[in-house]
Structures are given as C-alpha cells and as structure tokens.
PDB file of C-alpha atoms in Angstrom:
ATOM      1  CA  MET I1228       0.000   0.000   0.000  1.00 46.00           C
ATOM      2  CA  ALA I1229       1.416   3.394  -1.017  1.00 62.00           C
ATOM      3  CA  SER I1230       2.236   5.783   1.806  1.00 80.00           C
ATOM      4  CA  PRO I1231       0.040   8.875   2.107  1.00 89.00           C
ATOM      5  CA  SER I1232       1.245  11.967   0.267  1.00 98.00           C
ATOM      6  CA  LEU I1233       2.009  14.949   2.500  1.00 99.00           C
ATOM      7  CA  VAL I1234       2.078  18.336   0.740  1.00 99.00           C
ATOM      8  CA  PHE I1235       3.768  21.060   2.790  1.00 99.00           C
ATOM      9  CA  LEU I1236       2.809  24.681   2.085  1.00 98.00           C
ATOM     10  CA  HIS I1237       5.079  27.347   3.531  1.00 97.00           C
ATOM     11  CA  GLY I1238       4.154  30.798   4.782  1.00 93.00           C
ATOM     12  CA  TRP I1239       4.479  34.308   3.377  1.00 87.00           C
ATOM     13  CA  ALA I1240       7.941  35.073   1.958  1.00 82.00           C
ATOM     14  CA  GLY I1241       9.113  31.606   2.980  1.00 89.00           C
ATOM     15  CA  SER I1242      10.294  28.618   0.986  1.00 94.00           C
ATOM     16  CA  SER I1243      10.062  24.853   0.979  1.00 96.00           C
ATOM     17  CA  ALA I1244      13.397  24.778   2.856  1.00 96.00           C
ATOM     18  CA  SER I1245      11.615  25.990   5.993  1.00 96.00           C
ATOM     19  CA  TRP I1246       9.992  22.555   6.279  1.00 98.00           C
ATOM     20  CA  ALA I1247      13.263  20.596   6.181  1.00 97.00           C
ATOM     21  CA  PRO I1248      13.454  19.966   9.963  1.00 97.00           C
ATOM     22  CA  ILE I1249      10.027  18.317   9.799  1.00 98.00           C
ATOM     23  CA  THR I1250      10.185  16.583   6.423  1.00 98.00           C
ATOM     24  CA  GLU I1251      13.530  14.977   7.287  1.00 97.00           C
ATOM     25  CA  ARG I1252      11.792  13.226  10.162  1.00 98.00           C
ATOM     26  CA  LEU I1253       8.895  12.049   7.991  1.00 98.00           C
ATOM     27  CA  LYS I1254      10.439  11.186   4.622  1.00 95.00           C
ATOM     28  CA  LEU I1255      10.869   7.481   5.410  1.00 94.00           C
ATOM     29  CA  LYS I1256       7.212   7.159   6.421  1.00 94.00           C
ATOM     30  CA  PHE I1257       5.395   9.204   3.803  1.00 97.00           C
ATOM     31  CA  SER I1258       5.659  10.595   0.274  1.00 97.00           C
ATOM     32  CA  ILE I1259       6.788  14.190   0.793  1.00 98.00           C
ATOM     33  CA  PHE I1260       6.043  17.158  -1.478  1.00 98.00           C
ATOM     34  CA  ALA I1261       7.019  20.741  -0.670  1.00 98.00           C
ATOM     35  CA  PRO I1262       6.500  23.231  -3.505  1.00 98.00           C
ATOM     36  CA  ASN I1263       7.878  26.750  -3.480  1.00 97.00           C
ATOM     37  CA  LEU I1264       4.829  28.987  -3.652  1.00 96.00           C
ATOM     38  CA  PRO I1265       4.925  31.893  -6.109  1.00 93.00           C
ATOM     39  CA  TYR I1266       6.160  35.217  -4.783  1.00 87.00           C
ATOM     40  CA  PRO I1267       4.686  38.481  -6.118  1.00 86.00           C
ATOM     41  CA  GLU I1268       7.873  40.105  -7.349  1.00 81.00           C
ATOM     42  CA  ASN I1269       6.348  41.333 -10.612  1.00 85.00           C
ATOM     43  CA  GLN I1270       2.683  40.430 -10.336  1.00 91.00           C
ATOM     44  CA  THR I1271      -0.109  40.951  -7.843  1.00 94.00           C
ATOM     45  CA  LEU I1272      -1.533  37.728  -6.420  1.00 94.00           C
ATOM     46  CA  THR I1273      -4.700  36.793  -4.556  1.00 95.00           C
ATOM     47  CA  LEU I1274      -5.383  33.869  -2.254  1.00 95.00           C
ATOM     48  CA  ASN I1275      -7.240  32.255  -5.145  1.00 96.00           C
ATOM     49  CA  ASN I1276      -4.069  32.493  -7.277  1.00 96.00           C
ATOM     50  CA  TYR I1277      -2.154  30.611  -4.604  1.00 97.00           C
ATOM     51  CA  CYS I1278      -4.896  27.979  -4.375  1.00 98.00           C
ATOM     52  CA  GLN I1279      -4.922  27.476  -8.128  1.00 98.00           C
ATOM     53  CA  PHE I1280      -1.140  27.075  -8.104  1.00 98.00           C
ATOM     54  CA  VAL I1281      -1.445  24.284  -5.519  1.00 98.00           C
ATOM     55  CA  VAL I1282      -4.338  22.587  -7.319  1.00 98.00           C
ATOM     56  CA  GLU I1283      -2.324  22.570 -10.556  1.00 98.00           C
ATOM     57  CA  TYR I1284       0.731  21.316  -8.671  1.00 98.00           C
ATOM     58  CA  LEU I1285      -1.295  18.382  -7.339  1.00 98.00           C
ATOM     59  CA  LYS I1286      -2.590  17.573 -10.818  1.00 98.00           C
ATOM     60  CA  SER I1287       0.795  17.802 -12.530  1.00 98.00           C
ATOM     61  CA  ASN I1288       2.378  15.550  -9.905  1.00 98.00           C
ATOM     62  CA  LYS I1289      -0.601  13.171  -9.921  1.00 97.00           C
ATOM     63  CA  ILE I1290      -1.092  13.515  -6.183  1.00 97.00           C
ATOM     64  CA  LYS I1291      -4.431  12.122  -5.038  1.00 95.00           C
ATOM     65  CA  ASN I1292      -6.077  12.511  -1.626  1.00 96.00           C
ATOM     66  CA  PRO I1293      -3.128  14.439  -0.182  1.00 98.00           C
ATOM     67  CA  VAL I1294      -2.750  15.665   3.351  1.00 99.00           C
ATOM     68  CA  LEU I1295      -2.261  19.413   2.927  1.00 99.00           C
ATOM     69  CA  ILE I1296      -0.008  20.799   5.663  1.00 99.00           C
ATOM     70  CA  GLY I1297       0.156  24.575   5.790  1.00 98.00           C
ATOM     71  CA  HIS I1298       1.888  27.120   8.001  1.00 98.00           C
ATOM     72  CA  SER I1299       0.482  30.653   8.257  1.00 95.00           C
ATOM     73  CA  LEU I1300      -0.364  31.648   4.636  1.00 94.00           C
ATOM     74  CA  GLY I1301       0.067  27.970   3.720  1.00 97.00           C
ATOM     75  CA  GLY I1302      -2.654  27.150   6.231  1.00 97.00           C
ATOM     76  CA  ALA I1303      -4.987  29.699   4.661  1.00 96.00           C
ATOM     77  CA  ILE I1304      -4.364  28.064   1.284  1.00 97.00           C
ATOM     78  CA  ALA I1305      -5.125  24.634   2.746  1.00 98.00           C
ATOM     79  CA  THR I1306      -8.394  25.769   4.335  1.00 98.00           C
ATOM     80  CA  GLN I1307      -9.512  27.536   1.155  1.00 97.00           C
ATOM     81  CA  ILE I1308      -8.830  24.451  -0.952  1.00 98.00           C
ATOM     82  CA  ALA I1309     -10.598  22.217   1.572  1.00 98.00           C
ATOM     83  CA  SER I1310     -13.591  24.553   1.419  1.00 97.00           C
ATOM     84  CA  ASP I1311     -13.685  25.047  -2.369  1.00 96.00           C
ATOM     85  CA  TYR I1312     -12.618  21.509  -3.361  1.00 96.00           C
ATOM     86  CA  PRO I1313     -13.993  19.279  -0.573  1.00 96.00           C
ATOM     87  CA  HIS I1314     -13.127  16.040  -2.383  1.00 94.00           C
ATOM     88  CA  LEU I1315      -9.531  17.019  -3.141  1.00 96.00           C
ATOM     89  CA  PRO I1316      -7.645  16.748   0.173  1.00 98.00           C
ATOM     90  CA  GLY I1317      -7.838  13.624   2.302  1.00 97.00           C
ATOM     91  CA  ALA I1318      -7.098  15.765   5.348  1.00 98.00           C
ATOM     92  CA  ILE I1319      -5.510  19.073   6.300  1.00 99.00           C
ATOM     93  CA  ILE I1320      -3.058  20.051   9.029  1.00 99.00           C
ATOM     94  CA  LEU I1321      -2.928  23.712   9.984  1.00 99.00           C
ATOM     95  CA  LEU I1322       0.044  25.279  11.751  1.00 99.00           C
ATOM     96  CA  SER I1323      -0.650  28.807  12.996  1.00 97.00           C
ATOM     97  CA  SER I1324      -2.958  29.221  10.014  1.00 97.00           C
ATOM     98  CA  ALA I1325      -3.642  32.760   8.783  1.00 93.00           C
ATOM     99  CA  SER I1326      -7.277  31.915   8.055  1.00 94.00           C
ATOM    100  CA  ILE I1327      -8.813  34.478  10.400  1.00 92.00           C
ATOM    101  CA  ARG I1328      -8.398  38.138   9.543  1.00 78.00           C
ATOM    102  CA  HIS I1329      -9.128  40.999  11.924  1.00 71.00           C
ATOM    103  CA  ARG I1330     -10.409  44.379  10.869  1.00 60.00           C
ATOM    104  CA  LEU I1331      -9.087  47.462  12.584  1.00 47.00           C
ATOM    105  CA  PRO I1332     -11.296  48.471  15.537  1.00 45.00           C
ATOM    106  CA  LYS I1333     -14.221  50.630  14.446  1.00 45.00           C
ATOM    107  CA  PRO I1334     -12.815  53.925  15.818  1.00 44.00           C
ATOM    108  CA  TRP I1335      -9.675  53.453  13.680  1.00 37.00           C
ATOM    109  CA  ARG I1336     -11.723  52.567  10.578  1.00 40.00           C
ATOM    110  CA  SER I1337     -13.788  55.742  10.937  1.00 44.00           C
ATOM    111  CA  LEU I1338     -10.588  57.795  11.178  1.00 40.00           C
ATOM    112  CA  GLN I1339      -8.955  56.310   8.079  1.00 42.00           C
ATOM    113  CA  PRO I1340     -10.298  58.939   5.593  1.00 46.00           C
ATOM    114  CA  LEU I1341      -9.061  61.686   7.910  1.00 42.00           C
ATOM    115  CA  ILE I1342      -5.568  60.303   8.508  1.00 37.00           C
ATOM    116  CA  SER I1343      -4.816  59.233   4.908  1.00 44.00           C
ATOM    117  CA  PRO I1344      -3.154  62.585   4.079  1.00 46.00           C
ATOM    118  CA  PHE I1345      -0.798  62.037   7.021  1.00 40.00           C
ATOM    119  CA  LYS I1346       0.470  58.549   6.130  1.00 44.00           C
ATOM    120  CA  SER I1347       4.091  59.685   6.010  1.00 45.00           C
ATOM    121  CA  ILE I1348       3.818  61.138   9.528  1.00 43.00           C
ATOM    122  CA  LEU I1349       2.159  57.979  10.876  1.00 38.00           C
ATOM    123  CA  ARG I1350       4.613  55.580   9.217  1.00 46.00           C
ATOM    124  CA  PRO I1351       6.779  55.278  12.383  1.00 47.00           C
ATOM    125  CA  PHE I1352       3.672  54.047  14.231  1.00 42.00           C
ATOM    126  CA  ARG I1353       2.514  51.475  11.657  1.00 46.00           C
ATOM    127  CA  HIS I1354       3.746  48.611  13.858  1.00 45.00           C
ATOM    128  CA  GLN I1355       1.267  49.583  16.583  1.00 45.00           C
ATOM    129  CA  ILE I1356      -1.518  50.200  14.048  1.00 41.00           C
ATOM    130  CA  LEU I1357      -1.034  46.826  12.355  1.00 47.00           C
ATOM    131  CA  LYS I1358      -1.033  45.115  15.749  1.00 47.00           C
ATOM    132  CA  LEU I1359      -4.554  46.474  16.330  1.00 42.00           C
ATOM    133  CA  ALA I1360      -5.633  44.284  13.405  1.00 42.00           C
ATOM    134  CA  HIS I1361      -3.601  41.304  14.678  1.00 45.00           C
ATOM    135  CA  LEU I1362      -1.096  41.715  11.827  1.00 46.00           C
ATOM    136  CA  ASP I1363       2.643  41.212  12.036  1.00 48.00           C
ATOM    137  CA  ALA I1364       4.281  44.500  11.065  1.00 48.00           C
ATOM    138  CA  SER I1365       7.519  42.725  10.210  1.00 50.00           C
ATOM    139  CA  ASP I1366       5.732  41.120   7.243  1.00 57.00           C
ATOM    140  CA  TYR I1367       4.843  44.531   5.850  1.00 54.00           C
ATOM    141  CA  GLU I1368       8.199  46.127   6.559  1.00 58.00           C
ATOM    142  CA  ILE I1369      10.078  43.772   4.223  1.00 62.00           C
ATOM    143  CA  LEU I1370       7.948  44.698   1.205  1.00 72.00           C
ATOM    144  CA  ASN I1371       9.554  46.774  -1.537  1.00 76.00           C
ATOM    145  CA  THR I1372       7.483  46.585  -4.734  1.00 84.00           C
ATOM    146  CA  LYS I1373       3.928  47.628  -5.466  1.00 88.00           C
ATOM    147  CA  SER I1374       2.981  44.053  -6.405  1.00 90.00           C
ATOM    148  CA  GLU I1375       4.274  42.805  -3.047  1.00 87.00           C
ATOM    149  CA  LYS I1376       2.287  45.424  -1.151  1.00 84.00           C
ATOM    150  CA  ASP I1377      -0.875  44.887  -3.216  1.00 88.00           C
ATOM    151  CA  THR I1378      -0.627  41.120  -2.720  1.00 88.00           C
ATOM    152  CA  PHE I1379      -0.151  41.578   1.020  1.00 85.00           C
ATOM    153  CA  ARG I1380      -3.255  43.773   1.143  1.00 82.00           C
ATOM    154  CA  ASN I1381      -5.236  41.165  -0.813  1.00 86.00           C
ATOM    155  CA  LEU I1382      -4.254  38.469   1.643  1.00 86.00           C
ATOM    156  CA  ILE I1383      -4.890  40.397   4.859  1.00 81.00           C
ATOM    157  CA  HIS I1384      -8.376  41.356   3.692  1.00 80.00           C
ATOM    158  CA  HIS I1385      -9.380  37.757   2.918  1.00 82.00           C
ATOM    159  CA  ASP I1386     -11.127  36.452   6.029  1.00 90.00           C
ATOM    160  CA  GLN I1387     -12.164  32.802   5.769  1.00 93.00           C
ATOM    161  CA  THR I1388     -14.404  32.769   8.835  1.00 94.00           C
ATOM    162  CA  PRO I1389     -17.651  32.415   6.785  1.00 92.00           C
ATOM    163  CA  PHE I1390     -16.314  29.345   4.932  1.00 94.00           C
ATOM    164  CA  LEU I1391     -14.503  27.315   7.597  1.00 97.00           C
ATOM    165  CA  SER I1392     -17.655  25.494   8.685  1.00 96.00           C
ATOM    166  CA  LYS I1393     -17.900  24.019   5.160  1.00 96.00           C
ATOM    167  CA  ILE I1394     -14.711  22.004   5.687  1.00 98.00           C
ATOM    168  CA  SER I1395     -15.566  18.348   6.241  1.00 96.00           C
ATOM    169  CA  CYS I1396     -12.234  16.531   5.959  1.00 98.00           C
ATOM    170  CA  PRO I1397     -10.297  15.517   9.091  1.00 98.00           C
ATOM    171  CA  THR I1398      -8.347  18.510  10.354  1.00 99.00           C
ATOM    172  CA  LEU I1399      -5.470  18.795  12.818  1.00 99.00           C
ATOM    173  CA  ILE I1400      -4.750  22.276  14.177  1.00 99.00           C
ATOM    174  CA  LEU I1401      -1.330  22.910  15.731  1.00 99.00           C
ATOM    175  CA  TRP I1402      -0.510  26.210  17.434  1.00 98.00           C
ATOM    176  CA  GLY I1403       2.134  27.924  19.529  1.00 98.00           C
ATOM    177  CA  GLU I1404       0.545  29.286  22.685  1.00 98.00           C
ATOM    178  CA  ASN I1405       2.667  32.461  22.587  1.00 97.00           C
ATOM    179  CA  ASP I1406       2.102  33.251  18.909  1.00 95.00           C
ATOM    180  CA  THR I1407       1.864  37.017  18.413  1.00 90.00           C
ATOM    181  CA  SER I1408       1.396  36.857  14.623  1.00 88.00           C
ATOM    182  CA  THR I1409      -1.603  34.530  14.467  1.00 92.00           C
ATOM    183  CA  PHE I1410      -3.058  34.465  17.934  1.00 93.00           C
ATOM    184  CA  LEU I1411      -4.030  31.270  19.739  1.00 97.00           C
ATOM    185  CA  SER I1412      -7.591  32.626  19.862  1.00 96.00           C
ATOM    186  CA  ASP I1413      -7.601  32.329  16.050  1.00 96.00           C
ATOM    187  CA  GLY I1414      -6.709  28.637  16.323  1.00 98.00           C
ATOM    188  CA  GLN I1415      -9.452  28.120  18.889  1.00 98.00           C
ATOM    189  CA  LYS I1416     -11.950  29.842  16.599  1.00 97.00           C
ATOM    190  CA  ILE I1417     -10.900  27.682  13.631  1.00 98.00           C
ATOM    191  CA  HIS I1418     -11.290  24.604  15.833  1.00 98.00           C
ATOM    192  CA  SER I1419     -14.807  25.689  16.837  1.00 98.00           C
ATOM    193  CA  LEU I1420     -15.840  26.216  13.203  1.00 98.00           C
ATOM    194  CA  ILE I1421     -14.399  23.017  11.684  1.00 98.00           C
ATOM    195  CA  LYS I1422     -16.446  20.190  13.147  1.00 96.00           C
ATOM    196  CA  ASN I1423     -14.064  17.343  12.381  1.00 96.00           C
ATOM    197  CA  SER I1424     -11.013  19.015  13.911  1.00 98.00           C
ATOM    198  CA  THR I1425      -8.531  18.537  16.752  1.00 98.00           C
ATOM    199  CA  LEU I1426      -6.510  21.316  18.371  1.00 99.00           C
ATOM    200  CA  LYS I1427      -3.091  20.738  19.911  1.00 99.00           C
ATOM    201  CA  THR I1428      -1.088  23.593  21.402  1.00 98.00           C
ATOM    202  CA  PHE I1429       2.593  24.010  22.246  1.00 98.00           C
ATOM    203  CA  PRO I1430       3.518  26.025  25.357  1.00 97.00           C
ATOM    204  CA  ASN I1431       6.353  28.550  25.403  1.00 96.00           C
ATOM    205  CA  SER I1432       6.366  28.695  21.592  1.00 96.00           C
ATOM    206  CA  GLY I1433       5.447  31.325  19.021  1.00 96.00           C
ATOM    207  CA  HIS I1434       4.599  31.531  15.342  1.00 94.00           C
ATOM    208  CA  PHE I1435       7.371  29.140  14.282  1.00 95.00           C
ATOM    209  CA  PHE I1436       6.665  26.661  17.063  1.00 97.00           C
ATOM    210  CA  TYR I1437       7.317  23.731  14.735  1.00 98.00           C
ATOM    211  CA  LEU I1438      11.008  24.660  14.647  1.00 96.00           C
ATOM    212  CA  ASP I1439      11.159  24.681  18.456  1.00 96.00           C
ATOM    213  CA  ASN I1440       9.250  21.398  18.774  1.00 98.00           C
ATOM    214  CA  GLN I1441      10.406  19.411  15.763  1.00 98.00           C
ATOM    215  CA  GLN I1442      10.062  15.908  17.164  1.00 98.00           C
ATOM    216  CA  GLU I1443       6.724  16.621  18.836  1.00 98.00           C
ATOM    217  CA  VAL I1444       5.261  18.175  15.685  1.00 99.00           C
ATOM    218  CA  ALA I1445       6.529  15.356  13.466  1.00 98.00           C
ATOM    219  CA  GLN I1446       4.998  12.838  15.863  1.00 98.00           C
ATOM    220  CA  ALA I1447       1.683  14.718  15.963  1.00 99.00           C
ATOM    221  CA  ILE I1448       1.556  14.661  12.153  1.00 99.00           C
ATOM    222  CA  THR I1449       2.428  10.952  12.067  1.00 98.00           C
ATOM    223  CA  ASP I1450      -0.195  10.012  14.657  1.00 97.00           C
ATOM    224  CA  PHE I1451      -2.888  12.038  12.875  1.00 98.00           C
ATOM    225  CA  VAL I1452      -2.150  10.716   9.381  1.00 97.00           C
ATOM    226  CA  LYS I1453      -1.916   7.088  10.494  1.00 92.00           C
ATOM    227  CA  LYS I1454      -5.051   7.258  12.625  1.00 84.00           C
TER     228      LYS I1454
END
C-alpha cells in the first residue's frame, strides 16, 4: 500500500526549505512534497491564485487525496482548498494558520479617511496600528514593490471565517501558545468552526513553534495521518 502523500505549504515570503526539519523526520514514512509557492515580485496575487497554483501542482504531480499541511499563509491556502474543493484533500493540518483576519477596531476605521493625508507622519507608528488588526508588522516592513504590497493587502483582507464550517475533511490544528502573529484565539476559533477538527497547542512557543518542537510536531503529524 502506497504511503500517504504529504504536501507542505510554507508561509508568506518563505520557501520549501523551511519545512526541512520536519520533512527529514517524515520522509521514510510518507511521500513528501514541498512546492515553493509563487512570490509576487512582478505580479499581484490573490489567495485564489495561490490555491490554483497548488491545485495545478497536485494535478501535474498526480497527487491524489493528499494531506495538505500549511503554516500561516500555507494554512490559509489549505483551508480555502478544503472549502472550495472538498473532495480534493484527504485531510488538512494547519500550523498557525492565517485563516482568520481581523479588521481594525471601528474607531480606527472611521478615522482612516481623515488620517490618509498624514500617512508619512504615521509611518513610524505602523507597527502599533497593524497590531490592532492582529497583523505582524515585520511582514509589511520587508515589502519593496507595489505588487508585493498589493498582494499583502489582498491576503490580509481575505477572512475565511464564513467558509470554515464548510470544511468536512479531518483537520489537525497545531498552534504555539505564545504566537503574536496569528493568535491562539484564532486557532481556537478555527477549531470551533471546523467540526471534524482537533486542536493541539505548544507552550512557550510562538509563530514558528514547529522549529522549536520538531520531534513533537513530526509525531503529531504521524499520529494524525496514520489514525
């Protein structure tokens, strides 16, 4: 019997290499795939563009009933595919998934038209402003081109909350309890919306908890897939 195919989807501005500590521990047990997701250097992308890239990747590599494993943006891609193509993934595993987006508090939204002319003055405070919307300012600060910035805006405005309850495949949710990029409360909300889901948390760990808990995460994936 062929081993299940695990497809690892990295986060924003990452690469397949970020999964190496985990995939090295799993490669003798499963068929491992880790594509490099497109980066918007010269073109503006949407979440749907990323999903279509993954769907085409699965088709071209003849991968059937995969377990989609996504971190941060990769998790958002996995949940969108599981929602839009319910018969495609056999299961999904979400690591600090960026599936829940937070709007700025209402007082800040009402002020936006008034403060737009003063963007240059407010730029030193963008870290605090982005934090109000549960966004990691470091992600925005590394952007240089218009396509990068437009893609980032597309992604942060795509909240999957209304669609998560449509996901029916088995789902494992893994989260660092001290994550300040995608808060643990987001993971708990995802768990409450996906009926067939399990939530496992990792204390004293943040957004990249899987690098701090490599053996534990690899074992959690193994136990879930083989269940």
